[in-house]
Amino acid sequence: FVDEEEVSRPTEEEKPYMEEYLAKRAKYKMKAGGIVPVEEKTTLHIDSMLDYQGRSILKPPHDAGVPFKVDHIPEKCFIPNKLLHHWTNAHSTKGVSAVRLFPVSGHLMLSAGMDSKVKLWELYGRRRCIRSYMGHREAVKDICFNCAGDEFLTTSY
């Protein structure tokens, strides 16, 4: 092959684009070539995870007036007639991608946000945010409680 080049180099027009691309790529890489890990943090928004009697918030509240442990499942479920509560500023101005209720009792709710946070909410009483979990680089796509409700799993884009 006559006049064949063994090494290809970017033209003068392509050089600025190539340098910009390499700078962005280097921003997300560590020295060893891996992705820089995100620091996992949590913020507790209430005074304590225990109530005044020393019970964990994971236990259903007794004073809510709702029978959390029922022996039978109702034959029919009905659509609510009115809005009971509207959560505002749940995940700043970004959306919520998934909502999951606490297993069996449903007295707590997890919300996965497009702002890369997971928030734990109480549904009875003050209906407030109990705890925020941060540790994803991108938006949280889905969340799932385990059967006992003491752990949960999150996935991200």
GROMACS .gro file of N, CA and C in nm:
model
  471
    1PHE      N    1   0.084  -0.117   0.000
    1PHE     CA    2   0.000   0.000   0.000
    1PHE      C    3   0.089   0.123   0.000
    2VAL      N    4   0.072   0.200  -0.100
    2VAL     CA    5   0.154   0.319  -0.119
    2VAL      C    6   0.089   0.436  -0.047
    3ASP      N    7   0.171   0.518   0.014
    3ASP     CA    8   0.128   0.639   0.086
    3ASP      C    9   0.028   0.610   0.199
    4GLU      N   10   0.042   0.498   0.263
    4GLU     CA   11  -0.048   0.465   0.375
    4GLU      C   12   0.009   0.521   0.504
    5GLU      N   13  -0.079   0.582   0.585
    5GLU     CA   14  -0.037   0.635   0.716
    5GLU      C   15  -0.067   0.531   0.822
    6GLU      N   16   0.029   0.509   0.910
    6GLU     CA   17   0.009   0.412   1.017
    6GLU      C   18  -0.053   0.476   1.140
    7VAL      N   19  -0.033   0.604   1.160
    7VAL     CA   20  -0.087   0.675   1.275
    7VAL      C   21  -0.178   0.787   1.226
    8SER      N   22  -0.301   0.787   1.278
    8SER     CA   23  -0.396   0.890   1.239
    8SER      C   24  -0.400   0.995   1.348
    9ARG      N   25  -0.398   1.122   1.310
    9ARG     CA   26  -0.403   1.233   1.403
    9ARG      C   27  -0.520   1.324   1.368
   10PRO      N   28  -0.580   1.386   1.472
   10PRO     CA   29  -0.692   1.476   1.441
   10PRO      C   30  -0.645   1.599   1.365
   11THR      N   31  -0.732   1.648   1.282
   11THR     CA   32  -0.702   1.771   1.207
   11THR      C   33  -0.710   1.890   1.302
   12GLU      N   34  -0.673   2.007   1.252
   12GLU     CA   35  -0.678   2.128   1.334
   12GLU      C   36  -0.820   2.161   1.376
   13GLU      N   37  -0.919   2.128   1.295
   13GLU     CA   38  -1.058   2.153   1.329
   13GLU      C   39  -1.107   2.055   1.437
   14GLU      N   40  -1.056   1.934   1.436
   14GLU     CA   41  -1.100   1.832   1.531
   14GLU      C   42  -1.031   1.841   1.667
   15LYS      N   43  -0.916   1.908   1.674
   15LYS     CA   44  -0.839   1.915   1.798
   15LYS      C   45  -0.916   1.975   1.916
   16PRO      N   46  -0.985   2.090   1.902
   16PRO     CA   47  -1.058   2.144   2.019
   16PRO      C   48  -1.167   2.048   2.070
   17TYR      N   49  -1.237   1.983   1.978
   17TYR     CA   50  -1.341   1.888   2.020
   17TYR      C   51  -1.280   1.768   2.091
   18MET      N   52  -1.169   1.721   2.041
   18MET     CA   53  -1.101   1.606   2.103
   18MET      C   54  -1.049   1.641   2.242
   19GLU      N   55  -0.993   1.760   2.259
   19GLU     CA   56  -0.943   1.801   2.390
   19GLU      C   57  -1.058   1.818   2.489
   20GLU      N   58  -1.170   1.872   2.444
   20GLU     CA   59  -1.287   1.887   2.531
   20GLU      C   60  -1.341   1.750   2.574
   21TYR      N   61  -1.347   1.657   2.481
   21TYR     CA   62  -1.393   1.522   2.512
   21TYR      C   63  -1.300   1.454   2.612
   22LEU      N   64  -1.171   1.464   2.592
   22LEU     CA   65  -1.075   1.400   2.683
   22LEU      C   66  -1.079   1.464   2.821
   23ALA      N   67  -1.103   1.595   2.828
   23ALA     CA   68  -1.112   1.662   2.958
   23ALA      C   69  -1.236   1.614   3.035
   24LYS      N   70  -1.349   1.600   2.965
   24LYS     CA   71  -1.470   1.549   3.031
   24LYS      C   72  -1.451   1.405   3.077
   25ARG      N   73  -1.386   1.326   2.995
   25ARG     CA   74  -1.362   1.186   3.029
   25ARG      C   75  -1.269   1.173   3.149
   26ALA      N   76  -1.167   1.256   3.155
   26ALA     CA   77  -1.072   1.251   3.267
   26ALA      C   78  -1.135   1.299   3.397
   27LYS      N   79  -1.236   1.383   3.385
   27LYS     CA   80  -1.304   1.436   3.504
   27LYS      C   81  -1.368   1.324   3.586
   28TYR      N   82  -1.420   1.222   3.519
   28TYR     CA   83  -1.491   1.114   3.587
   28TYR      C   84  -1.406   0.991   3.615
   29LYS      N   85  -1.280   0.997   3.586
   29LYS     CA   86  -1.193   0.881   3.607
   29LYS      C   87  -1.095   0.907   3.720
   30MET      N   88  -1.065   0.802   3.793
   30MET     CA   89  -0.961   0.811   3.895
   30MET      C   90  -0.826   0.780   3.829
   31LYS      N   91  -0.719   0.785   3.908
   31LYS     CA   92  -0.587   0.755   3.855
   31LYS      C   93  -0.578   0.611   3.805
   32ALA      N   94  -0.647   0.519   3.872
   32ALA     CA   95  -0.641   0.379   3.832
   32ALA      C   96  -0.733   0.348   3.715
   33GLY      N   97  -0.813   0.444   3.674
   33GLY     CA   98  -0.900   0.421   3.560
   33GLY      C   99  -1.043   0.389   3.596
   34GLY      N  100  -1.078   0.390   3.726
   34GLY     CA  101  -1.216   0.361   3.765
   34GLY      C  102  -1.298   0.487   3.784
   35ILE      N  103  -1.424   0.471   3.817
   35ILE     CA  104  -1.512   0.584   3.839
   35ILE      C  105  -1.498   0.629   3.984
   36VAL      N  106  -1.499   0.759   4.005
   36VAL     CA  107  -1.487   0.814   4.139
   36VAL      C  108  -1.614   0.780   4.218
   37PRO      N  109  -1.601   0.715   4.333
   37PRO     CA  110  -1.720   0.677   4.410
   37PRO      C  111  -1.788   0.799   4.473
   38VAL      N  112  -1.918   0.790   4.490
   38VAL     CA  113  -1.996   0.895   4.555
   38VAL      C  114  -2.005   0.864   4.703
   39GLU      N  115  -1.992   0.966   4.786
   39GLU     CA  116  -1.999   0.946   4.930
   39GLU      C  117  -2.145   0.919   4.970
   40GLU      N  118  -2.167   0.812   5.044
   40GLU     CA  119  -2.301   0.779   5.092
   40GLU      C  120  -2.326   0.853   5.222
   41LYS      N  121  -2.438   0.927   5.226
   41LYS     CA  122  -2.473   1.004   5.345
   41LYS      C  123  -2.621   0.985   5.376
   42THR      N  124  -2.656   1.013   5.500
   42THR     CA  125  -2.796   1.011   5.541
   42THR      C  126  -2.820   1.129   5.634
   43THR      N  127  -2.940   1.184   5.628
   43THR     CA  128  -2.978   1.296   5.713
   43THR      C  129  -3.106   1.259   5.786
   44LEU      N  130  -3.101   1.266   5.918
   44LEU     CA  131  -3.217   1.239   6.002
   44LEU      C  132  -3.289   1.371   6.024
   45HIS      N  133  -3.417   1.379   5.987
   45HIS     CA  134  -3.492   1.503   5.996
   45HIS      C  135  -3.576   1.514   6.124
   46ILE      N  136  -3.573   1.412   6.207
   46ILE     CA  137  -3.645   1.413   6.334
   46ILE      C  138  -3.545   1.401   6.447
   47ASP      N  139  -3.591   1.419   6.570
   47ASP     CA  140  -3.499   1.416   6.684
   47ASP      C  141  -3.438   1.280   6.709
   48SER      N  142  -3.518   1.174   6.699
   48SER     CA  143  -3.471   1.040   6.730
   48SER      C  144  -3.548   0.938   6.648
   49MET      N  145  -3.487   0.822   6.623
   49MET     CA  146  -3.555   0.714   6.553
   49MET      C  147  -3.645   0.634   6.647
   50LEU      N  148  -3.647   0.673   6.775
   50LEU     CA  149  -3.730   0.606   6.876
   50LEU      C  150  -3.836   0.704   6.925
   51ASP      N  151  -3.954   0.651   6.959
   51ASP     CA  152  -4.057   0.738   7.016
   51ASP      C  153  -4.035   0.752   7.167
   52TYR      N  154  -4.129   0.816   7.234
   52TYR     CA  155  -4.111   0.842   7.378
   52TYR      C  156  -4.112   0.715   7.461
   53GLN      N  157  -4.164   0.604   7.407
   53GLN     CA  158  -4.164   0.477   7.481
   53GLN      C  159  -4.048   0.387   7.440
   54GLY      N  160  -3.961   0.435   7.353
   54GLY     CA  161  -3.845   0.358   7.313
   54GLY      C  162  -3.869   0.265   7.195
   55ARG      N  163  -3.985   0.278   7.126
   55ARG     CA  164  -4.016   0.194   7.010
   55ARG      C  165  -3.956   0.256   6.885
   56SER      N  166  -3.914   0.172   6.795
   56SER     CA  167  -3.859   0.219   6.668
   56SER      C  168  -3.970   0.272   6.579
   57ILE      N  169  -3.935   0.360   6.487
   57ILE     CA  170  -4.035   0.411   6.394
   57ILE      C  171  -4.076   0.305   6.293
   58LEU      N  172  -3.999   0.196   6.286
   58LEU     CA  173  -4.035   0.088   6.196
   58LEU      C  174  -4.157   0.009   6.245
   59LYS      N  175  -4.189   0.022   6.373
   59LYS     CA  176  -4.308  -0.042   6.429
   59LYS      C  177  -4.429   0.045   6.397
   60PRO      N  178  -4.542  -0.015   6.356
   60PRO     CA  179  -4.661   0.065   6.326
   60PRO      C  180  -4.710   0.140   6.450
   61PRO      N  181  -4.757   0.263   6.435
   61PRO     CA  182  -4.805   0.339   6.551
   61PRO      C  183  -4.937   0.281   6.604
   62HIS      N  184  -4.951   0.279   6.736
   62HIS     CA  185  -5.072   0.225   6.799
   62HIS      C  186  -5.182   0.331   6.808
   63ASP      N  187  -5.144   0.458   6.806
   63ASP     CA  188  -5.241   0.565   6.826
   63ASP      C  189  -5.297   0.622   6.695
   64ALA      N  190  -5.274   0.557   6.583
   64ALA     CA  191  -5.321   0.608   6.453
   64ALA      C  192  -5.467   0.578   6.428
   65GLY      N  193  -5.525   0.485   6.502
   65GLY     CA  194  -5.664   0.450   6.482
   65GLY      C  195  -5.688   0.363   6.360
   66VAL      N  196  -5.584   0.297   6.313
   66VAL     CA  197  -5.592   0.211   6.194
   66VAL      C  198  -5.551   0.070   6.234
   67PRO      N  199  -5.632  -0.031   6.201
   67PRO     CA  200  -5.589  -0.169   6.232
   67PRO      C  201  -5.485  -0.217   6.130
   68PHE      N  202  -5.359  -0.214   6.170
   68PHE     CA  203  -5.250  -0.251   6.078
   68PHE      C  204  -5.242  -0.402   6.056
   69LYS      N  205  -5.284  -0.479   6.154
   69LYS     CA  206  -5.280  -0.625   6.141
   69LYS      C  207  -5.422  -0.676   6.124
   70VAL      N  208  -5.458  -0.704   6.000
   70VAL     CA  209  -5.592  -0.757   5.972
   70VAL      C  210  -5.580  -0.904   5.937
   71ASP      N  211  -5.683  -0.980   5.972
   71ASP     CA  212  -5.682  -1.124   5.945
   71ASP      C  213  -5.733  -1.158   5.806
   72HIS      N  214  -5.809  -1.070   5.747
   72HIS     CA  215  -5.866  -1.099   5.616
   72HIS      C  216  -5.836  -0.984   5.519
   73ILE      N  217  -5.839  -1.016   5.393
   73ILE     CA  218  -5.819  -0.917   5.289
   73ILE      C  219  -5.957  -0.880   5.235
   74PRO      N  220  -5.986  -0.751   5.222
   74PRO     CA  221  -6.118  -0.713   5.172
   74PRO      C  222  -6.140  -0.762   5.029
   75GLU      N  223  -6.266  -0.793   4.998
   75GLU     CA  224  -6.298  -0.843   4.864
   75GLU      C  225  -6.295  -0.733   4.760
   76LYS      N  226  -6.331  -0.612   4.799
   76LYS     CA  227  -6.332  -0.499   4.706
   76LYS      C  228  -6.246  -0.386   4.760
   77CYS      N  229  -6.181  -0.319   4.669
   77CYS     CA  230  -6.107  -0.197   4.703
   77CYS      C  231  -6.170  -0.083   4.625
   78PHE      N  232  -6.175   0.033   4.685
   78PHE     CA  233  -6.241   0.147   4.623
   78PHE      C  234  -6.142   0.260   4.598
   79ILE      N  235  -6.168   0.335   4.493
   79ILE     CA  236  -6.087   0.452   4.461
   79ILE      C  237  -6.123   0.562   4.561
   80PRO      N  238  -6.026   0.634   4.614
   80PRO     CA  239  -6.056   0.742   4.710
   80PRO      C  240  -6.141   0.851   4.645
   81ASN      N  241  -6.229   0.911   4.724
   81ASN     CA  242  -6.317   1.018   4.675
   81ASN      C  243  -6.253   1.156   4.684
   82LYS      N  244  -6.156   1.173   4.774
   82LYS     CA  245  -6.095   1.304   4.790
   82LYS      C  246  -5.946   1.291   4.818
   83LEU      N  247  -5.875   1.399   4.795
   83LEU     CA  248  -5.732   1.406   4.821
   83LEU      C  249  -5.709   1.421   4.971
   84LEU      N  250  -5.630   1.333   5.029
   84LEU     CA  251  -5.605   1.338   5.173
   84LEU      C  252  -5.485   1.423   5.209
   85HIS      N  253  -5.381   1.415   5.128
   85HIS     CA  254  -5.259   1.492   5.158
   85HIS      C  255  -5.180   1.513   5.030
   86HIS      N  256  -5.115   1.626   5.020
   86HIS     CA  257  -5.032   1.657   4.903
   86HIS      C  258  -4.891   1.691   4.954
   87TRP      N  259  -4.794   1.612   4.913
   87TRP     CA  260  -4.656   1.637   4.953
   87TRP      C  261  -4.595   1.740   4.860
   88THR      N  262  -4.548   1.850   4.916
   88THR     CA  263  -4.484   1.953   4.836
   88THR      C  264  -4.334   1.952   4.862
   89ASN      N  265  -4.258   1.986   4.761
   89ASN     CA  266  -4.112   1.991   4.770
   89ASN      C  267  -4.055   1.859   4.819
   90ALA      N  268  -4.113   1.748   4.773
   90ALA     CA  269  -4.066   1.617   4.816
   90ALA      C  270  -3.922   1.593   4.771
   91HIS      N  271  -3.891   1.624   4.649
   91HIS     CA  272  -3.755   1.608   4.596
   91HIS      C  273  -3.717   1.734   4.519
   92SER      N  274  -3.709   1.844   4.587
   92SER     CA  275  -3.679   1.976   4.532
   92SER      C  276  -3.771   2.003   4.412
   93THR      N  277  -3.718   2.045   4.301
   93THR     CA  278  -3.802   2.075   4.185
   93THR      C  279  -3.806   1.960   4.087
   94LYS      N  280  -3.729   1.857   4.112
   94LYS     CA  281  -3.725   1.742   4.021
   94LYS      C  282  -3.834   1.642   4.059
   95GLY      N  283  -3.859   1.548   3.974
   95GLY     CA  284  -3.968   1.454   3.994
   95GLY      C  285  -3.936   1.337   4.083
   96VAL      N  286  -4.037   1.256   4.106
   96VAL     CA  287  -4.026   1.133   4.184
   96VAL      C  288  -4.046   1.017   4.087
   97SER      N  289  -3.955   0.922   4.087
   97SER     CA  290  -3.963   0.811   3.992
   97SER      C  291  -4.030   0.687   4.049
   98ALA      N  292  -4.031   0.669   4.182
   98ALA     CA  293  -4.094   0.551   4.241
   98ALA      C  294  -4.135   0.580   4.384
   99VAL      N  295  -4.244   0.517   4.425
   99VAL     CA  296  -4.294   0.527   4.562
   99VAL      C  297  -4.328   0.386   4.608
  100ARG      N  298  -4.281   0.347   4.725
  100ARG     CA  299  -4.308   0.214   4.779
  100ARG      C  300  -4.353   0.227   4.924
  101LEU      N  301  -4.453   0.148   4.962
  101LEU     CA  302  -4.503   0.147   5.099
  101LEU      C  303  -4.432   0.039   5.180
  102PHE      N  304  -4.426   0.061   5.311
  102PHE     CA  305  -4.365  -0.032   5.405
  102PHE      C  306  -4.441  -0.165   5.399
  103PRO      N  307  -4.370  -0.279   5.401
  103PRO     CA  308  -4.439  -0.409   5.392
  103PRO      C  309  -4.536  -0.431   5.508
  104VAL      N  310  -4.642  -0.498   5.481
  104VAL     CA  311  -4.750  -0.539   5.571
  104VAL      C  312  -4.831  -0.419   5.623
  105SER      N  313  -4.771  -0.327   5.698
  105SER     CA  314  -4.848  -0.221   5.762
  105SER      C  315  -4.868  -0.099   5.671
  106GLY      N  316  -4.772  -0.063   5.592
  106GLY     CA  317  -4.784   0.053   5.504
  106GLY      C  318  -4.784   0.186   5.577
  107HIS      N  319  -4.725   0.193   5.694
  107HIS     CA  320  -4.725   0.319   5.770
  107HIS      C  321  -4.609   0.410   5.732
  108LEU      N  322  -4.512   0.359   5.657
  108LEU     CA  323  -4.400   0.439   5.608
  108LEU      C  324  -4.396   0.429   5.456
  109MET      N  325  -4.334   0.528   5.394
  109MET     CA  326  -4.325   0.530   5.248
  109MET      C  327  -4.185   0.572   5.207
  110LEU      N  328  -4.130   0.504   5.107
  110LEU     CA  329  -4.003   0.542   5.046
  110LEU      C  330  -4.032   0.609   4.913
  111SER      N  331  -3.962   0.717   4.884
  111SER     CA  332  -3.975   0.781   4.754
  111SER      C  333  -3.837   0.793   4.692
  112ALA      N  334  -3.828   0.755   4.564
  112ALA     CA  335  -3.704   0.765   4.488
  112ALA      C  336  -3.712   0.887   4.400
  113GLY      N  337  -3.617   0.976   4.413
  113GLY     CA  338  -3.624   1.103   4.341
  113GLY      C  339  -3.529   1.112   4.224
  114MET      N  340  -3.566   1.201   4.132
  114MET     CA  341  -3.480   1.229   4.018
  114MET      C  342  -3.361   1.318   4.060
  115ASP      N  343  -3.361   1.362   4.186
  115ASP     CA  344  -3.250   1.441   4.239
  115ASP      C  345  -3.145   1.354   4.307
  116SER      N  346  -3.147   1.223   4.280
  116SER     CA  347  -3.053   1.122   4.330
  116SER      C  348  -3.065   1.099   4.482
  117LYS      N  349  -3.182   1.126   4.538
  117LYS     CA  350  -3.205   1.104   4.681
  117LYS      C  351  -3.320   1.006   4.700
  118VAL      N  352  -3.315   0.936   4.814
  118VAL     CA  353  -3.425   0.850   4.858
  118VAL      C  354  -3.472   0.906   4.992
  119LYS      N  355  -3.603   0.922   5.006
  119LYS     CA  356  -3.657   0.980   5.130
  119LYS      C  357  -3.757   0.884   5.193
  120LEU      N  358  -3.752   0.877   5.326
  120LEU     CA  359  -3.844   0.796   5.406
  120LEU      C  360  -3.945   0.889   5.471
  121TRP      N  361  -4.075   0.861   5.448
  121TRP     CA  362  -4.183   0.947   5.495
  121TRP      C  363  -4.272   0.871   5.591
  122GLU      N  364  -4.328   0.941   5.690
  122GLU     CA  365  -4.431   0.881   5.774
  122GLU      C  366  -4.566   0.920   5.716
  123LEU      N  367  -4.658   0.823   5.712
  123LEU     CA  368  -4.788   0.848   5.649
  123LEU      C  369  -4.897   0.883   5.749
  124TYR      N  370  -4.878   0.853   5.876
  124TYR     CA  371  -4.976   0.885   5.978
  124TYR      C  372  -4.916   0.987   6.072
  125GLY      N  373  -4.998   1.069   6.130
  125GLY     CA  374  -4.948   1.172   6.220
  125GLY      C  375  -4.912   1.297   6.142
  126ARG      N  376  -4.788   1.338   6.147
  126ARG     CA  377  -4.746   1.464   6.086
  126ARG      C  378  -4.719   1.455   5.936
  127ARG      N  379  -4.707   1.335   5.882
  127ARG     CA  380  -4.680   1.314   5.739
  127ARG      C  381  -4.557   1.392   5.695
  128ARG      N  382  -4.449   1.368   5.760
  128ARG     CA  383  -4.325   1.443   5.736
  128ARG      C  384  -4.216   1.351   5.684
  129CYS      N  385  -4.111   1.412   5.636
  129CYS     CA  386  -3.993   1.338   5.592
  129CYS      C  387  -3.913   1.300   5.716
  130ILE      N  388  -3.885   1.172   5.731
  130ILE     CA  389  -3.812   1.124   5.847
  130ILE      C  390  -3.662   1.123   5.821
  131ARG      N  391  -3.623   1.072   5.703
  131ARG     CA  392  -3.481   1.057   5.674
  131ARG      C  393  -3.458   1.068   5.524
  132SER      N  394  -3.344   1.126   5.487
  132SER     CA  395  -3.302   1.135   5.348
  132SER      C  396  -3.173   1.055   5.331
  133TYR      N  397  -3.166   0.982   5.221
  133TYR     CA  398  -3.048   0.902   5.190
  133TYR      C  399  -2.989   0.953   5.060
  134MET      N  400  -2.858   0.982   5.060
  134MET     CA  401  -2.787   1.026   4.940
  134MET      C  402  -2.673   0.929   4.913
  135GLY      N  403  -2.650   0.897   4.787
  135GLY     CA  404  -2.540   0.807   4.754
  135GLY      C  405  -2.538   0.767   4.608
  136HIS      N  406  -2.630   0.818   4.530
  136HIS     CA  407  -2.631   0.790   4.387
  136HIS      C  408  -2.578   0.910   4.310
  137ARG      N  409  -2.513   0.882   4.198
  137ARG     CA  410  -2.461   0.987   4.112
  137ARG      C  411  -2.572   1.044   4.023
  138GLU      N  412  -2.662   0.958   3.978
  138GLU     CA  413  -2.770   0.997   3.888
  138GLU      C  414  -2.905   0.977   3.958
  139ALA      N  415  -3.012   0.997   3.885
  139ALA     CA  416  -3.147   0.982   3.939
  139ALA      C  417  -3.171   0.838   3.985
  140VAL      N  418  -3.245   0.823   4.093
  140VAL     CA  419  -3.279   0.690   4.144
  140VAL      C  420  -3.399   0.639   4.064
  141LYS      N  421  -3.383   0.523   4.003
  141LYS     CA  422  -3.486   0.471   3.914
  141LYS      C  423  -3.593   0.393   3.989
  142ASP      N  424  -3.553   0.308   4.084
  142ASP     CA  425  -3.650   0.226   4.154
  142ASP      C  426  -3.599   0.192   4.294
  143ILE      N  427  -3.692   0.156   4.381
  143ILE     CA  428  -3.660   0.118   4.519
  143ILE      C  429  -3.745  -0.001   4.558
  144CYS      N  430  -3.699  -0.077   4.659
  144CYS     CA  431  -3.775  -0.194   4.703
  144CYS      C  432  -3.736  -0.226   4.847
  145PHE      N  433  -3.838  -0.246   4.932
  145PHE     CA  434  -3.815  -0.293   5.069
  145PHE      C  435  -3.790  -0.442   5.067
  146ASN      N  436  -3.718  -0.493   5.170
  146ASN     CA  437  -3.716  -0.637   5.189
  146ASN      C  438  -3.842  -0.677   5.264
  147CYS      N  439  -3.865  -0.805   5.285
  147CYS     CA  440  -3.990  -0.852   5.346
  147CYS      C  441  -4.009  -0.802   5.488
  148ALA      N  442  -3.901  -0.790   5.564
  148ALA     CA  443  -3.911  -0.743   5.702
  148ALA      C  444  -3.925  -0.591   5.710
  149GLY      N  445  -3.879  -0.520   5.608
  149GLY     CA  446  -3.888  -0.375   5.605
  149GLY      C  447  -3.772  -0.304   5.671
  150ASP      N  448  -3.670  -0.377   5.716
  150ASP     CA  449  -3.558  -0.312   5.783
  150ASP      C  450  -3.446  -0.273   5.686
  151GLU      N  451  -3.456  -0.313   5.560
  151GLU     CA  452  -3.358  -0.276   5.459
  151GLU      C  453  -3.432  -0.245   5.329
  152PHE      N  454  -3.366  -0.168   5.241
  152PHE     CA  455  -3.422  -0.145   5.110
  152PHE      C  456  -3.310  -0.139   5.007
  153LEU      N  457  -3.347  -0.157   4.882
  153LEU     CA  458  -3.253  -0.162   4.772
  153LEU      C  459  -3.291  -0.055   4.670
  154THR      N  460  -3.192   0.015   4.617
  154THR     CA  461  -3.218   0.120   4.519
  154THR      C  462  -3.139   0.092   4.392
  155THR      N  463  -3.192   0.139   4.280
  155THR     CA  464  -3.121   0.131   4.154
  155THR      C  465  -3.119   0.269   4.092
  156SER      N  466  -3.015   0.293   4.014
  156SER     CA  467  -2.995   0.424   3.953
  156SER      C  468  -2.968   0.410   3.805
  157TYR      N  469  -2.983   0.517   3.733
  157TYR     CA  470  -2.958   0.516   3.589
  157TYR      C  471  -2.811   0.498   3.561
   0.00000   0.00000   0.00000
